[in-house]
Short mmCIF file of N, CA and C in Angstrom, two decimals:
data_model
loop_
_atom_site.label_atom_id
_atom_site.label_comp_id
_atom_site.label_asym_id
_atom_site.label_seq_id
_atom_site.Cartn_x
_atom_site.Cartn_y
_atom_site.Cartn_z
N UNK A 1 -4.45 21.78 -30.41
CA UNK A 1 -5.35 21.49 -29.31
C UNK A 1 -4.57 20.95 -28.10
N UNK A 2 -4.89 21.47 -26.87
CA UNK A 2 -4.20 20.89 -25.72
C UNK A 2 -4.96 19.87 -25.03
N UNK A 3 -4.12 19.03 -24.38
CA UNK A 3 -4.65 17.90 -23.71
C UNK A 3 -4.50 18.14 -22.25
N UNK A 4 -5.50 17.67 -21.34
CA UNK A 4 -5.40 17.76 -19.93
C UNK A 4 -5.26 16.38 -19.56
N UNK A 5 -4.13 15.93 -18.90
CA UNK A 5 -3.72 14.70 -18.55
C UNK A 5 -4.07 14.44 -17.05
N UNK A 6 -4.30 13.08 -16.88
CA UNK A 6 -4.42 12.58 -15.49
C UNK A 6 -3.79 11.27 -15.41
N UNK A 7 -3.65 10.62 -14.23
CA UNK A 7 -2.94 9.37 -14.16
C UNK A 7 -4.15 8.40 -13.80
N UNK A 8 -4.01 7.20 -14.63
CA UNK A 8 -5.02 6.13 -14.42
C UNK A 8 -4.20 4.82 -14.41
N UNK A 9 -4.32 4.28 -13.25
CA UNK A 9 -3.58 2.92 -12.91
C UNK A 9 -2.06 3.03 -13.39
N UNK A 10 -1.46 4.23 -13.11
CA UNK A 10 0.01 4.38 -13.36
C UNK A 10 0.26 4.76 -14.83
N UNK A 11 -0.79 5.06 -15.59
CA UNK A 11 -0.67 5.52 -17.06
C UNK A 11 -1.11 7.03 -16.92
N UNK A 12 -0.22 7.91 -17.72
CA UNK A 12 -0.60 9.34 -17.97
C UNK A 12 -1.39 9.15 -19.15
N UNK A 13 -2.70 9.67 -19.12
CA UNK A 13 -3.59 9.53 -20.19
C UNK A 13 -4.29 10.98 -20.27
N UNK A 14 -4.64 11.23 -21.59
CA UNK A 14 -5.54 12.54 -21.68
C UNK A 14 -6.87 12.25 -21.24
N UNK A 15 -7.44 13.20 -20.49
CA UNK A 15 -8.89 13.18 -19.91
C UNK A 15 -9.74 13.97 -20.98
N UNK A 16 -9.22 15.02 -21.36
CA UNK A 16 -10.04 15.83 -22.34
C UNK A 16 -9.10 16.69 -23.15
N UNK A 17 -9.79 17.44 -24.27
CA UNK A 17 -8.89 18.32 -24.94
C UNK A 17 -9.50 19.66 -25.15
N UNK A 18 -8.85 20.80 -24.98
CA UNK A 18 -9.31 22.00 -25.09
C UNK A 18 -9.08 22.49 -26.61
N UNK A 19 -9.86 23.51 -26.97
CA UNK A 19 -9.59 23.97 -28.39
C UNK A 19 -8.52 25.00 -28.18
N UNK A 20 -8.01 25.32 -29.45
CA UNK A 20 -6.86 26.36 -29.43
C UNK A 20 -7.17 27.58 -28.46
N UNK A 21 -6.24 27.83 -27.58
CA UNK A 21 -6.45 28.90 -26.58
C UNK A 21 -7.37 28.65 -25.59
N UNK A 22 -7.93 27.44 -25.33
CA UNK A 22 -8.87 27.16 -24.28
C UNK A 22 -8.15 26.89 -23.01
N UNK A 23 -8.87 27.07 -21.87
CA UNK A 23 -8.45 26.85 -20.58
C UNK A 23 -8.19 25.48 -20.35
N UNK A 24 -7.00 25.10 -19.79
CA UNK A 24 -6.59 23.70 -19.43
C UNK A 24 -6.70 23.35 -18.01
N UNK A 25 -7.15 24.28 -17.22
CA UNK A 25 -7.25 23.79 -15.71
C UNK A 25 -8.76 23.24 -15.58
N UNK A 26 -8.73 22.31 -14.72
CA UNK A 26 -9.89 21.60 -14.30
C UNK A 26 -10.70 22.42 -13.25
N UNK A 27 -11.89 22.16 -12.92
CA UNK A 27 -12.56 23.14 -11.97
C UNK A 27 -12.55 22.42 -10.54
N UNK A 28 -12.71 23.18 -9.72
CA UNK A 28 -12.64 22.63 -8.16
C UNK A 28 -13.86 21.71 -7.92
N UNK A 29 -13.49 20.72 -7.16
CA UNK A 29 -14.59 19.79 -6.88
C UNK A 29 -15.75 20.38 -6.02
N UNK A 30 -15.40 21.61 -5.47
CA UNK A 30 -16.40 22.36 -4.66
C UNK A 30 -17.66 22.97 -5.42
N UNK A 31 -17.32 23.08 -6.85
CA UNK A 31 -18.21 23.82 -7.74
C UNK A 31 -19.44 22.90 -7.88
N UNK A 32 -20.69 23.35 -7.90
CA UNK A 32 -21.72 22.58 -8.24
C UNK A 32 -22.15 22.70 -9.68
N UNK A 33 -21.87 23.72 -10.42
CA UNK A 33 -22.36 23.84 -11.74
C UNK A 33 -21.20 23.42 -12.78
N UNK A 34 -21.57 22.06 -13.36
CA UNK A 34 -20.57 21.50 -14.24
C UNK A 34 -20.28 22.49 -15.38
N UNK A 35 -21.20 23.44 -15.75
CA UNK A 35 -20.88 24.18 -16.89
C UNK A 35 -19.96 25.30 -16.56
N UNK A 36 -19.53 25.45 -15.43
CA UNK A 36 -18.56 26.46 -14.90
C UNK A 36 -17.13 25.73 -15.19
N UNK A 37 -17.07 24.45 -15.24
CA UNK A 37 -15.75 23.71 -15.29
C UNK A 37 -15.23 23.88 -16.79
N UNK A 38 -13.86 24.06 -16.72
CA UNK A 38 -13.27 24.14 -18.12
C UNK A 38 -13.31 22.83 -19.02
N UNK A 39 -13.68 21.77 -18.46
CA UNK A 39 -13.79 20.46 -19.30
C UNK A 39 -15.23 20.33 -19.87
N UNK A 40 -16.15 21.00 -19.37
CA UNK A 40 -17.63 20.80 -19.69
C UNK A 40 -17.89 20.94 -21.23
N UNK A 41 -17.64 22.01 -21.83
CA UNK A 41 -17.73 22.30 -23.22
C UNK A 41 -16.92 21.30 -24.19
N UNK A 42 -15.62 21.09 -23.87
CA UNK A 42 -14.83 20.23 -24.61
C UNK A 42 -15.22 18.87 -24.66
N UNK A 43 -15.71 18.33 -23.45
CA UNK A 43 -16.14 16.94 -23.33
C UNK A 43 -17.56 16.82 -24.02
N UNK A 44 -18.34 17.80 -23.97
CA UNK A 44 -19.68 17.84 -24.67
C UNK A 44 -19.35 17.74 -26.15
N UNK A 45 -18.42 18.28 -26.68
CA UNK A 45 -18.22 18.29 -28.18
C UNK A 45 -17.63 16.88 -28.53
N UNK A 46 -16.78 16.33 -27.74
CA UNK A 46 -16.39 15.00 -27.98
C UNK A 46 -17.44 13.99 -27.84
N UNK A 47 -18.38 14.03 -27.03
CA UNK A 47 -19.56 13.23 -26.84
C UNK A 47 -20.46 13.39 -28.19
N UNK A 48 -20.58 14.56 -28.48
CA UNK A 48 -21.57 14.70 -29.74
C UNK A 48 -20.82 14.26 -30.99
N UNK A 49 -19.58 14.39 -31.16
CA UNK A 49 -18.77 13.75 -32.24
C UNK A 49 -18.89 12.26 -32.42
N UNK A 50 -18.78 11.64 -31.17
CA UNK A 50 -19.01 10.18 -31.19
C UNK A 50 -20.39 9.73 -31.55
N UNK A 51 -21.36 10.38 -30.84
CA UNK A 51 -22.71 10.18 -31.00
C UNK A 51 -23.30 10.41 -32.61
N UNK A 52 -22.67 11.44 -33.20
CA UNK A 52 -23.13 11.67 -34.56
C UNK A 52 -22.23 11.25 -35.65
N UNK A 53 -20.95 10.96 -35.18
CA UNK A 53 -19.95 10.50 -36.28
C UNK A 53 -19.08 9.36 -35.82
N UNK A 54 -17.82 9.63 -35.39
CA UNK A 54 -17.05 8.63 -34.90
C UNK A 54 -15.90 9.25 -33.96
N UNK A 55 -15.38 8.32 -33.10
CA UNK A 55 -14.59 8.85 -32.12
C UNK A 55 -13.50 7.69 -31.89
N UNK A 56 -12.20 7.97 -31.56
CA UNK A 56 -11.25 6.91 -31.20
C UNK A 56 -10.66 7.36 -29.87
N UNK A 57 -10.41 6.28 -29.10
CA UNK A 57 -9.79 6.43 -27.89
C UNK A 57 -8.73 5.49 -27.62
N UNK A 58 -7.54 5.87 -26.93
CA UNK A 58 -6.48 4.97 -26.71
C UNK A 58 -6.82 4.28 -25.38
N UNK A 59 -6.80 3.03 -25.39
CA UNK A 59 -7.12 2.15 -24.39
C UNK A 59 -6.03 1.43 -23.97
N UNK A 60 -4.61 1.90 -24.19
CA UNK A 60 -3.50 1.11 -23.90
C UNK A 60 -3.38 0.74 -22.44
N UNK A 61 -3.97 1.49 -21.59
CA UNK A 61 -3.79 1.04 -20.08
C UNK A 61 -4.84 -0.05 -19.73
N UNK A 62 -5.63 -0.49 -20.56
CA UNK A 62 -6.51 -1.55 -20.22
C UNK A 62 -5.79 -2.97 -20.37
N UNK A 63 -6.21 -3.90 -19.59
CA UNK A 63 -5.82 -5.21 -19.57
C UNK A 63 -6.27 -6.10 -20.74
N UNK A 64 -5.42 -6.95 -21.18
CA UNK A 64 -5.76 -7.81 -22.42
C UNK A 64 -5.42 -9.22 -21.98
N UNK A 65 -6.34 -10.16 -21.83
CA UNK A 65 -6.08 -11.53 -21.40
C UNK A 65 -6.54 -12.43 -22.32
N UNK A 66 -5.71 -13.44 -22.77
CA UNK A 66 -6.04 -14.50 -23.70
C UNK A 66 -6.60 -15.66 -22.95
N UNK A 67 -7.62 -16.30 -23.31
CA UNK A 67 -8.14 -17.59 -22.76
C UNK A 67 -8.44 -18.51 -23.85
N UNK A 68 -7.65 -19.64 -23.99
CA UNK A 68 -7.75 -20.47 -25.12
C UNK A 68 -7.65 -21.91 -24.68
N UNK A 69 -8.09 -22.85 -25.45
CA UNK A 69 -7.84 -24.29 -25.23
C UNK A 69 -9.23 -25.04 -25.34
N UNK A 70 -9.08 -26.36 -25.45
CA UNK A 70 -10.28 -27.21 -25.66
C UNK A 70 -11.41 -26.97 -24.73
N UNK A 71 -11.17 -26.54 -23.40
CA UNK A 71 -12.18 -26.26 -22.41
C UNK A 71 -12.50 -24.84 -22.13
N UNK A 72 -11.83 -23.92 -22.95
CA UNK A 72 -12.01 -22.45 -22.68
C UNK A 72 -13.44 -22.00 -22.57
N UNK A 73 -14.23 -22.41 -23.49
CA UNK A 73 -15.67 -21.95 -23.55
C UNK A 73 -16.41 -22.36 -22.30
N UNK A 74 -16.35 -23.70 -22.01
CA UNK A 74 -16.93 -24.18 -20.74
C UNK A 74 -16.46 -23.55 -19.43
N UNK A 75 -15.13 -23.24 -19.37
CA UNK A 75 -14.61 -22.64 -18.14
C UNK A 75 -15.10 -21.11 -17.96
N UNK A 76 -15.19 -20.43 -19.11
CA UNK A 76 -15.57 -19.10 -19.10
C UNK A 76 -17.11 -19.14 -18.89
N UNK A 77 -17.84 -20.00 -19.42
CA UNK A 77 -19.32 -20.01 -19.01
C UNK A 77 -19.51 -20.12 -17.62
N UNK A 78 -18.72 -20.85 -16.83
CA UNK A 78 -18.77 -20.88 -15.48
C UNK A 78 -18.43 -19.65 -14.75
N UNK A 79 -17.51 -18.82 -15.26
CA UNK A 79 -17.06 -17.59 -14.67
C UNK A 79 -17.82 -16.29 -14.90
N UNK A 80 -18.47 -16.39 -16.09
CA UNK A 80 -19.26 -15.15 -16.60
C UNK A 80 -20.66 -15.32 -16.43
N UNK A 81 -21.59 -14.38 -16.00
CA UNK A 81 -22.87 -14.42 -15.88
C UNK A 81 -23.47 -14.31 -17.24
N UNK A 82 -22.96 -13.58 -18.11
CA UNK A 82 -23.49 -13.39 -19.48
C UNK A 82 -23.29 -14.51 -20.43
N UNK A 83 -24.09 -14.73 -21.38
CA UNK A 83 -23.83 -15.75 -22.48
C UNK A 83 -22.57 -15.28 -23.26
N UNK A 84 -21.79 -16.15 -23.62
CA UNK A 84 -20.53 -15.79 -24.42
C UNK A 84 -20.93 -15.49 -25.88
N UNK A 85 -20.18 -14.70 -26.52
CA UNK A 85 -20.39 -14.27 -27.80
C UNK A 85 -20.06 -15.42 -28.81
N UNK A 86 -20.65 -15.25 -30.04
CA UNK A 86 -20.49 -16.18 -31.18
C UNK A 86 -18.95 -15.77 -31.73
N UNK A 87 -18.40 -16.70 -32.48
CA UNK A 87 -17.11 -16.45 -33.09
C UNK A 87 -17.19 -15.29 -33.90
N UNK A 88 -16.22 -14.48 -33.81
CA UNK A 88 -16.18 -13.14 -34.53
C UNK A 88 -16.95 -12.00 -33.97
N UNK A 89 -17.53 -12.12 -32.71
CA UNK A 89 -18.45 -11.20 -32.01
C UNK A 89 -17.73 -10.90 -30.68
N UNK A 90 -18.36 -9.86 -29.99
CA UNK A 90 -17.93 -9.51 -28.75
C UNK A 90 -19.10 -9.14 -28.00
N UNK A 91 -18.98 -8.93 -26.62
CA UNK A 91 -20.09 -8.56 -25.78
C UNK A 91 -19.38 -8.18 -24.39
N UNK A 92 -20.23 -7.48 -23.56
CA UNK A 92 -19.66 -7.09 -22.26
C UNK A 92 -20.07 -8.13 -21.28
N UNK A 93 -19.15 -8.66 -20.51
CA UNK A 93 -19.30 -9.73 -19.70
C UNK A 93 -19.00 -9.43 -18.18
N UNK A 94 -19.72 -10.17 -17.30
CA UNK A 94 -19.56 -9.77 -15.88
C UNK A 94 -19.17 -11.15 -15.21
N UNK A 95 -17.91 -11.08 -14.55
CA UNK A 95 -17.40 -12.14 -13.80
C UNK A 95 -18.05 -12.06 -12.29
N UNK A 96 -18.52 -13.28 -11.84
CA UNK A 96 -19.05 -13.39 -10.67
C UNK A 96 -18.20 -13.93 -9.63
N UNK A 97 -18.33 -13.45 -8.34
CA UNK A 97 -17.65 -14.08 -7.27
C UNK A 97 -18.38 -15.28 -6.76
N UNK A 98 -18.04 -15.86 -5.70
CA UNK A 98 -18.65 -17.09 -5.18
C UNK A 98 -19.98 -16.87 -4.67
N UNK A 99 -20.25 -15.43 -4.29
CA UNK A 99 -21.49 -15.09 -3.73
C UNK A 99 -22.61 -14.63 -4.90
N UNK A 100 -22.07 -14.68 -6.22
CA UNK A 100 -22.99 -14.38 -7.27
C UNK A 100 -22.93 -12.80 -7.39
N UNK A 101 -21.93 -12.07 -6.88
CA UNK A 101 -21.85 -10.64 -7.04
C UNK A 101 -20.86 -10.43 -8.21
N UNK A 102 -21.04 -9.26 -8.89
CA UNK A 102 -20.14 -8.86 -9.88
C UNK A 102 -18.75 -8.48 -9.34
N UNK A 103 -17.69 -9.17 -9.74
CA UNK A 103 -16.38 -8.86 -9.22
C UNK A 103 -15.50 -8.15 -10.30
N UNK A 104 -15.99 -8.27 -11.54
CA UNK A 104 -15.39 -7.65 -12.60
C UNK A 104 -16.03 -7.65 -13.94
N UNK A 105 -15.74 -6.71 -14.78
CA UNK A 105 -16.46 -6.66 -16.20
C UNK A 105 -15.36 -6.62 -17.21
N UNK A 106 -15.59 -7.32 -18.29
CA UNK A 106 -14.67 -7.19 -19.36
C UNK A 106 -15.42 -7.34 -20.66
N UNK A 107 -14.73 -6.69 -21.71
CA UNK A 107 -15.30 -6.96 -23.05
C UNK A 107 -14.80 -8.35 -23.55
N UNK A 108 -15.68 -9.16 -23.82
CA UNK A 108 -15.31 -10.52 -24.16
C UNK A 108 -15.45 -10.72 -25.78
N UNK A 109 -14.38 -10.94 -26.42
CA UNK A 109 -14.35 -11.19 -27.85
C UNK A 109 -13.95 -12.60 -28.17
N UNK A 110 -14.76 -13.30 -28.96
CA UNK A 110 -14.48 -14.73 -29.37
C UNK A 110 -13.90 -14.76 -30.63
N UNK A 111 -12.52 -15.11 -30.68
CA UNK A 111 -11.73 -15.24 -31.84
C UNK A 111 -11.90 -16.49 -32.60
N UNK A 112 -12.00 -17.68 -31.84
CA UNK A 112 -12.22 -18.85 -32.56
C UNK A 112 -13.44 -19.56 -31.40
N UNK A 113 -13.65 -20.80 -31.82
CA UNK A 113 -14.61 -21.58 -31.02
C UNK A 113 -14.19 -21.61 -29.57
N UNK A 114 -12.96 -21.98 -29.35
CA UNK A 114 -12.35 -21.94 -27.97
C UNK A 114 -11.17 -21.06 -27.84
N UNK A 115 -11.28 -19.83 -28.27
CA UNK A 115 -10.20 -18.84 -28.14
C UNK A 115 -10.93 -17.46 -27.77
N UNK A 116 -10.58 -16.77 -26.87
CA UNK A 116 -11.24 -15.57 -26.27
C UNK A 116 -10.18 -14.61 -25.95
N UNK A 117 -10.49 -13.33 -26.35
CA UNK A 117 -9.77 -12.11 -25.84
C UNK A 117 -10.60 -11.36 -24.91
N UNK A 118 -10.13 -11.10 -23.57
CA UNK A 118 -10.82 -10.37 -22.59
C UNK A 118 -10.10 -8.99 -22.45
N UNK A 119 -10.91 -7.96 -22.45
CA UNK A 119 -10.37 -6.66 -22.17
C UNK A 119 -10.93 -5.96 -20.92
N UNK A 120 -10.04 -5.85 -20.04
CA UNK A 120 -10.41 -5.36 -18.76
C UNK A 120 -10.08 -3.94 -18.45
N UNK A 121 -10.70 -3.24 -17.47
CA UNK A 121 -10.17 -1.99 -17.10
C UNK A 121 -8.81 -2.11 -16.38
N UNK A 122 -8.03 -1.15 -16.42
CA UNK A 122 -6.67 -1.23 -15.94
C UNK A 122 -6.57 -1.52 -14.49
N UNK A 123 -7.54 -1.01 -13.52
CA UNK A 123 -7.53 -1.31 -12.25
C UNK A 123 -7.92 -2.91 -11.97
N UNK A 124 -8.70 -3.52 -12.70
CA UNK A 124 -9.00 -4.93 -12.38
C UNK A 124 -8.24 -5.81 -13.17
N UNK A 125 -7.34 -5.59 -13.98
CA UNK A 125 -6.61 -6.46 -14.81
C UNK A 125 -5.98 -7.68 -13.97
N UNK A 126 -5.18 -7.39 -12.98
CA UNK A 126 -4.50 -8.46 -12.36
C UNK A 126 -5.59 -9.27 -11.45
N UNK A 127 -6.53 -8.66 -10.91
CA UNK A 127 -7.50 -9.24 -10.04
C UNK A 127 -8.24 -10.27 -10.99
N UNK A 128 -8.70 -9.77 -12.14
CA UNK A 128 -9.48 -10.57 -13.22
C UNK A 128 -8.50 -11.72 -13.66
N UNK A 129 -7.22 -11.54 -13.89
CA UNK A 129 -6.45 -12.51 -14.30
C UNK A 129 -6.20 -13.74 -13.15
N UNK A 130 -6.01 -13.12 -11.94
CA UNK A 130 -5.98 -14.12 -10.85
C UNK A 130 -7.32 -14.93 -10.57
N UNK A 131 -8.29 -14.26 -10.66
CA UNK A 131 -9.66 -14.94 -10.47
C UNK A 131 -9.89 -16.04 -11.45
N UNK A 132 -9.48 -15.69 -12.75
CA UNK A 132 -9.68 -16.70 -13.77
C UNK A 132 -8.80 -18.01 -13.55
N UNK A 133 -7.58 -17.59 -13.24
CA UNK A 133 -6.64 -18.78 -13.07
C UNK A 133 -7.03 -19.51 -11.76
N UNK A 134 -7.39 -18.97 -10.72
CA UNK A 134 -7.67 -19.69 -9.41
C UNK A 134 -8.97 -20.58 -9.58
N UNK A 135 -9.79 -20.06 -10.59
CA UNK A 135 -11.06 -20.78 -10.53
C UNK A 135 -11.32 -21.60 -11.75
N UNK A 136 -10.37 -21.89 -12.56
CA UNK A 136 -10.28 -22.95 -13.46
C UNK A 136 -10.38 -24.36 -12.82
N UNK A 137 -11.17 -25.32 -13.47
CA UNK A 137 -11.10 -26.73 -13.05
C UNK A 137 -9.68 -27.17 -13.20
N UNK A 138 -8.96 -27.81 -12.25
CA UNK A 138 -7.56 -28.13 -12.37
C UNK A 138 -7.41 -29.10 -13.48
N UNK A 139 -8.29 -29.80 -13.90
CA UNK A 139 -8.11 -30.75 -15.01
C UNK A 139 -8.41 -30.13 -16.43
N UNK A 140 -8.83 -29.07 -16.40
CA UNK A 140 -9.37 -28.37 -17.63
C UNK A 140 -8.03 -28.06 -18.62
N UNK A 141 -8.33 -28.18 -19.96
CA UNK A 141 -7.31 -27.82 -20.91
C UNK A 141 -7.50 -26.30 -21.22
N UNK A 142 -6.82 -25.40 -20.56
CA UNK A 142 -7.05 -23.96 -20.78
C UNK A 142 -5.77 -23.23 -20.67
N UNK A 143 -5.38 -22.51 -21.54
CA UNK A 143 -4.27 -21.56 -21.34
C UNK A 143 -4.73 -20.14 -21.09
N UNK A 144 -4.29 -19.55 -20.07
CA UNK A 144 -4.61 -18.10 -19.71
C UNK A 144 -3.33 -17.42 -19.70
N UNK A 145 -3.24 -16.24 -20.58
CA UNK A 145 -2.09 -15.44 -20.71
C UNK A 145 -2.44 -14.03 -20.76
N UNK A 146 -1.63 -13.39 -19.93
CA UNK A 146 -1.76 -11.75 -19.95
C UNK A 146 -1.02 -11.31 -21.08
N UNK A 147 -1.84 -10.57 -21.99
CA UNK A 147 -1.15 -9.97 -23.17
C UNK A 147 -0.91 -8.45 -23.07
N UNK A 148 -1.29 -7.89 -21.91
CA UNK A 148 -1.27 -6.38 -21.73
C UNK A 148 -0.11 -5.80 -22.21
N UNK A 149 1.16 -6.44 -21.85
CA UNK A 149 2.48 -5.74 -22.23
C UNK A 149 2.89 -5.93 -23.76
N UNK A 150 2.03 -6.92 -24.44
CA UNK A 150 2.29 -7.22 -25.82
C UNK A 150 1.37 -6.50 -26.65
N UNK A 151 0.24 -6.33 -26.32
CA UNK A 151 -0.90 -5.72 -27.22
C UNK A 151 -1.13 -4.27 -26.69
N UNK A 152 -1.79 -3.53 -27.59
CA UNK A 152 -2.34 -2.23 -27.30
C UNK A 152 -3.69 -2.26 -27.73
N UNK A 153 -4.55 -1.34 -27.28
CA UNK A 153 -6.02 -1.46 -27.64
C UNK A 153 -6.50 0.02 -27.85
N UNK A 154 -7.34 0.14 -28.83
CA UNK A 154 -8.03 1.38 -29.10
C UNK A 154 -9.46 1.05 -29.22
N UNK A 155 -10.16 2.04 -28.83
CA UNK A 155 -11.63 1.87 -28.95
C UNK A 155 -12.16 2.88 -30.16
N UNK A 156 -13.06 2.28 -30.84
CA UNK A 156 -13.73 3.04 -31.92
C UNK A 156 -15.12 2.94 -31.75
N UNK A 157 -15.85 4.16 -31.81
CA UNK A 157 -17.39 4.12 -31.45
C UNK A 157 -18.00 5.12 -32.33
N UNK A 158 -19.28 4.94 -32.49
CA UNK A 158 -19.99 5.88 -33.38
C UNK A 158 -20.51 5.26 -34.59
N UNK A 159 -21.68 5.93 -35.25
CA UNK A 159 -22.25 5.43 -36.42
C UNK A 159 -21.33 5.28 -37.64
N UNK A 160 -20.21 6.07 -37.60
CA UNK A 160 -19.31 6.02 -38.77
C UNK A 160 -18.11 5.08 -38.50
N UNK A 161 -18.14 4.31 -37.32
CA UNK A 161 -16.94 3.57 -36.96
C UNK A 161 -16.68 2.62 -38.03
N UNK A 162 -17.67 1.91 -38.58
CA UNK A 162 -17.35 0.80 -39.64
C UNK A 162 -16.74 1.35 -40.87
N UNK A 163 -17.20 2.60 -41.21
CA UNK A 163 -16.60 3.40 -42.38
C UNK A 163 -15.23 3.59 -42.13
N UNK A 164 -14.84 4.12 -40.80
CA UNK A 164 -13.43 4.41 -40.53
C UNK A 164 -12.47 3.18 -40.63
N UNK A 165 -13.03 2.07 -39.93
CA UNK A 165 -12.29 0.85 -39.82
C UNK A 165 -12.06 0.17 -41.14
N UNK A 166 -13.08 0.21 -42.14
CA UNK A 166 -12.89 -0.31 -43.54
C UNK A 166 -11.97 0.49 -44.28
N UNK A 167 -11.75 1.74 -43.97
CA UNK A 167 -10.76 2.49 -44.62
C UNK A 167 -9.41 2.28 -44.22
N UNK A 168 -9.20 1.69 -42.97
CA UNK A 168 -7.90 1.41 -42.38
C UNK A 168 -7.50 -0.08 -42.77
N UNK A 169 -8.50 -1.05 -42.70
CA UNK A 169 -8.28 -2.41 -42.76
C UNK A 169 -8.83 -2.88 -43.99
#
């Protein structure tokens, strides 16, 4: 199977996969019928596979930020609009700017009571990191570390994702 690659935040990543012998060229942006695009059917098959079974995606280009310390929960509570997850769980969180508008979105995973892993999209990684560091109380006991160069990330989704993960771990 062939992959059609694009650049995302400086990373060359596959956007979609054709079947053996399939067309690899994307359609022109001037076309109005998506069904005419070479990617329409392959992407539809991928969506169906995830919806009905399981799918795995390489998220290496995403940002990974560690936030930990005695005051980590309290400080993240101030920065995120959403309730933080329980230990061992995750949620989608929205960081707000000083005007109450969403400035960034992250997957927030709570590893321990006061230890969190944030996964951001590649384009907002450095802005999110800077925002967190600049908006911590100066007297707080919090360590913020960019783990993006040390960690990789994959996404696993679909009704059979638990089955796949239990066979690996």
